[in-house]
JSON list of C-alpha atoms in Angstrom, two decimals:
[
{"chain": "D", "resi": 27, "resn": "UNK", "atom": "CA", "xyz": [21.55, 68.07, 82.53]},
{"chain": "D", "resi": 28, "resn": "UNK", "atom": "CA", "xyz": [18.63, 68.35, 84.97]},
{"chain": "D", "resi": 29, "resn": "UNK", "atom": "CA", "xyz": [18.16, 64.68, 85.27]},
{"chain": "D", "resi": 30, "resn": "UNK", "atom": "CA", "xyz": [21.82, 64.24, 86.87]},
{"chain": "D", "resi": 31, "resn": "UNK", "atom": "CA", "xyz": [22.34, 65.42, 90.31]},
{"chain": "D", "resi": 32, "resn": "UNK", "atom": "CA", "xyz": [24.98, 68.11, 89.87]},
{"chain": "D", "resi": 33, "resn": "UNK", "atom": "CA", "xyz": [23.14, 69.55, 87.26]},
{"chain": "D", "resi": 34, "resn": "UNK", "atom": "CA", "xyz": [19.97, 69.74, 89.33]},
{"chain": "D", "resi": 35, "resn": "UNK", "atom": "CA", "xyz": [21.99, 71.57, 91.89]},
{"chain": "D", "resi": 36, "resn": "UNK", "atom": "CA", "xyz": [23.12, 74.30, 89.37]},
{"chain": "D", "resi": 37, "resn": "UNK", "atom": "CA", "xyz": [19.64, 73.94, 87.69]},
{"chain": "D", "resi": 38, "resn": "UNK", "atom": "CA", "xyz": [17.18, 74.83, 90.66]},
{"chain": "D", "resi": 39, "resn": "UNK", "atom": "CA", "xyz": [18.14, 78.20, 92.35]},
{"chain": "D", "resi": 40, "resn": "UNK", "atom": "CA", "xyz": [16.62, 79.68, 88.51]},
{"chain": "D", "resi": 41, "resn": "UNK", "atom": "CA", "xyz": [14.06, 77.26, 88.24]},
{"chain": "D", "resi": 42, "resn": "UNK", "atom": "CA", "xyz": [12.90, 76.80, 92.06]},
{"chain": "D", "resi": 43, "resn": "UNK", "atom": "CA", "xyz": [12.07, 73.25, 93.45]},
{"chain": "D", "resi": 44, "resn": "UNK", "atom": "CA", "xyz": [9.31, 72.04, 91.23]},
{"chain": "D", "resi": 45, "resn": "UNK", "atom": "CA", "xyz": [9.75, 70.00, 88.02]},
{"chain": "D", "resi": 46, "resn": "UNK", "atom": "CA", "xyz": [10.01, 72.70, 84.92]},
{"chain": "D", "resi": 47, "resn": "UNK", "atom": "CA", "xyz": [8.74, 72.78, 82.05]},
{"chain": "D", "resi": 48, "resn": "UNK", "atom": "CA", "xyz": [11.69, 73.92, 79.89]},
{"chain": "D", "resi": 49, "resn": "UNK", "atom": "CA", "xyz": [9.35, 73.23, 77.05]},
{"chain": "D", "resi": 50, "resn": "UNK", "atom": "CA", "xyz": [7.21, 76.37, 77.80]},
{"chain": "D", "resi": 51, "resn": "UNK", "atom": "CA", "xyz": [10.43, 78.86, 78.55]},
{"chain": "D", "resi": 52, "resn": "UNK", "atom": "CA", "xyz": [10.81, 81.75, 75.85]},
{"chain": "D", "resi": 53, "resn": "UNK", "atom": "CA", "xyz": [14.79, 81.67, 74.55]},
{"chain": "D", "resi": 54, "resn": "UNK", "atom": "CA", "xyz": [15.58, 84.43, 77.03]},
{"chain": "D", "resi": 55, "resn": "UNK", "atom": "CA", "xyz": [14.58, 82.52, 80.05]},
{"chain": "D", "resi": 56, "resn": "UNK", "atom": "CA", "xyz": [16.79, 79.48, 79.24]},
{"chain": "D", "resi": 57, "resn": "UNK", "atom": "CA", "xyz": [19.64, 81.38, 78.16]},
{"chain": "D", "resi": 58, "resn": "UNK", "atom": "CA", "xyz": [19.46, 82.94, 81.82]},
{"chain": "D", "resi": 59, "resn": "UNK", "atom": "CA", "xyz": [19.26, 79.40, 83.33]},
{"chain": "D", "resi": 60, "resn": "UNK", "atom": "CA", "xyz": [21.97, 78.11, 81.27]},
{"chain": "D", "resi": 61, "resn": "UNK", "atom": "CA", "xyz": [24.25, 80.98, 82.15]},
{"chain": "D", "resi": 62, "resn": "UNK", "atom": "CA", "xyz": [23.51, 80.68, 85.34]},
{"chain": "D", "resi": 63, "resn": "UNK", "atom": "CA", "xyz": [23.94, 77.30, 85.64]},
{"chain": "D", "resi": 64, "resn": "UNK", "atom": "CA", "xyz": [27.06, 77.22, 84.07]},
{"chain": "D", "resi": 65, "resn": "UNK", "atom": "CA", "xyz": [28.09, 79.92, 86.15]},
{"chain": "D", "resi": 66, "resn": "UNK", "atom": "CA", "xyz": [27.81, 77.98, 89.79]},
{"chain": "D", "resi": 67, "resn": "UNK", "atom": "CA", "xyz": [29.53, 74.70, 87.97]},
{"chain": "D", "resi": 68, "resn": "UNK", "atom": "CA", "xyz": [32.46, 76.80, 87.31]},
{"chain": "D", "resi": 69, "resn": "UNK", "atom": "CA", "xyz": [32.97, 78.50, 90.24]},
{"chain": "D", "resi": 70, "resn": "UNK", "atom": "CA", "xyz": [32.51, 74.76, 92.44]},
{"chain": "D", "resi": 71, "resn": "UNK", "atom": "CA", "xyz": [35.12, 73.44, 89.63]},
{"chain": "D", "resi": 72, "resn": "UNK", "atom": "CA", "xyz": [37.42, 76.17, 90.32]},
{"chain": "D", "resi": 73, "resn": "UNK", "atom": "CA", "xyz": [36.66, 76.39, 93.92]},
{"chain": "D", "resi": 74, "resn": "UNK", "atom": "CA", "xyz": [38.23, 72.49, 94.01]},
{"chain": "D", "resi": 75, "resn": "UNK", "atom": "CA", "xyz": [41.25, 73.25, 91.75]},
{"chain": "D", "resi": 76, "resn": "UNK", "atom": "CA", "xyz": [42.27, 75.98, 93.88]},
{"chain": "D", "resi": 77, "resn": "UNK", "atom": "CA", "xyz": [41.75, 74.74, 97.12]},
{"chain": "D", "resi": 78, "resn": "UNK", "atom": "CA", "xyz": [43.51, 71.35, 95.95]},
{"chain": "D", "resi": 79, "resn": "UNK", "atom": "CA", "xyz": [46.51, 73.73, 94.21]},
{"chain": "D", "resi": 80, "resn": "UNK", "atom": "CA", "xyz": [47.13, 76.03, 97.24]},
{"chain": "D", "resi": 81, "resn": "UNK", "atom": "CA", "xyz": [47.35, 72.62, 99.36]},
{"chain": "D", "resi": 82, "resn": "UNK", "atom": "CA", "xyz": [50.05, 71.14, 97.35]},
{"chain": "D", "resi": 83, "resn": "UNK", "atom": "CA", "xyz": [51.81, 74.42, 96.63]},
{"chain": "D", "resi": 84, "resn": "UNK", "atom": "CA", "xyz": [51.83, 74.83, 100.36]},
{"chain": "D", "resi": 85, "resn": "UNK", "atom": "CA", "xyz": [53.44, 71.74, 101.32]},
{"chain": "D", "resi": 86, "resn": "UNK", "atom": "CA", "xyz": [56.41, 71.79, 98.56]},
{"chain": "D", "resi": 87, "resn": "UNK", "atom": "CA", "xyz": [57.07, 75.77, 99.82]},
{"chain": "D", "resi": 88, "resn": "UNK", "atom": "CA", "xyz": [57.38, 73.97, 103.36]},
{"chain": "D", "resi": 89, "resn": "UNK", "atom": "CA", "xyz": [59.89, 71.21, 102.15]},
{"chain": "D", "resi": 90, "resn": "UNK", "atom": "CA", "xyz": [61.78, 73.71, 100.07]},
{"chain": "D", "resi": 91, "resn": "UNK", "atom": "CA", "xyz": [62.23, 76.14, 102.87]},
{"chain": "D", "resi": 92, "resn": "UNK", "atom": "CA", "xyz": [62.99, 73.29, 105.28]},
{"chain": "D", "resi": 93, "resn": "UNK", "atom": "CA", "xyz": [65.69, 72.49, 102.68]},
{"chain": "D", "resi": 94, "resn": "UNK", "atom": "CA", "xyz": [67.02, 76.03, 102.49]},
{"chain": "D", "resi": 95, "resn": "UNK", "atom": "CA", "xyz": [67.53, 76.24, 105.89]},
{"chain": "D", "resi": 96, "resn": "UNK", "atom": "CA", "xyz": [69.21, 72.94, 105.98]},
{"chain": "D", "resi": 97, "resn": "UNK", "atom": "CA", "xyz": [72.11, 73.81, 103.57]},
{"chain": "D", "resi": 98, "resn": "UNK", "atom": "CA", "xyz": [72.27, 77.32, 104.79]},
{"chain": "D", "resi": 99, "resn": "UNK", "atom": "CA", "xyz": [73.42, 76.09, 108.55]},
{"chain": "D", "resi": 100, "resn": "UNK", "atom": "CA", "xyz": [75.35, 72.89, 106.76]},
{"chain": "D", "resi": 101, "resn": "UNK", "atom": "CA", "xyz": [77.22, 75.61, 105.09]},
{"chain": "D", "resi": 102, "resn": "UNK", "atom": "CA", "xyz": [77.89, 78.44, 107.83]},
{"chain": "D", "resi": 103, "resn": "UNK", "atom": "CA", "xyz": [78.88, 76.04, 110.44]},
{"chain": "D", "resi": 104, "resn": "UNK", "atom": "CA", "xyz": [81.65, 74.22, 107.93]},
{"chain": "D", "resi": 105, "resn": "UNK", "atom": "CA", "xyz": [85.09, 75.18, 109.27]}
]
């Protein structure tokens, strides 16, 4: 995962800027870097679904109401 660029991203705030050496790490130090890792790729992931969600949510509330509106006044101004 460290040789791809997204996983370098989630990779480096535990590791710092340097190449590691994940060789050397005891068990405990790259479960930590896994979890944490993992950890910044799912809040980005979610951070895209929900922004992308509350955009299209937003625009079919909009039409809706529009529509609402629209039979409401076709309907009180019928004689």
């Amino acid at each position: 995962s460290y040789e791809s660029e997204s996983g370098r991203h989630a990779i480096q705030p535990f590791v710092g800027t340097g190449q590691p050496d994940f060789g050397k790490m005891t068990c405990d130090a790259l479960s930590t870097v896994f979890i944490g890792a993992s950890e910044i790729v799912k809040r980005e992931n979610n951070f895209q679904a929900v922004t992308h969600d509350a955009a299209t949510r937003a625009k079919d509330t909009a039409s809706s109401i529009v529509e609402i509106n629209k039979r409401n006044k076709e309907f009180w101004n019928r004689s």
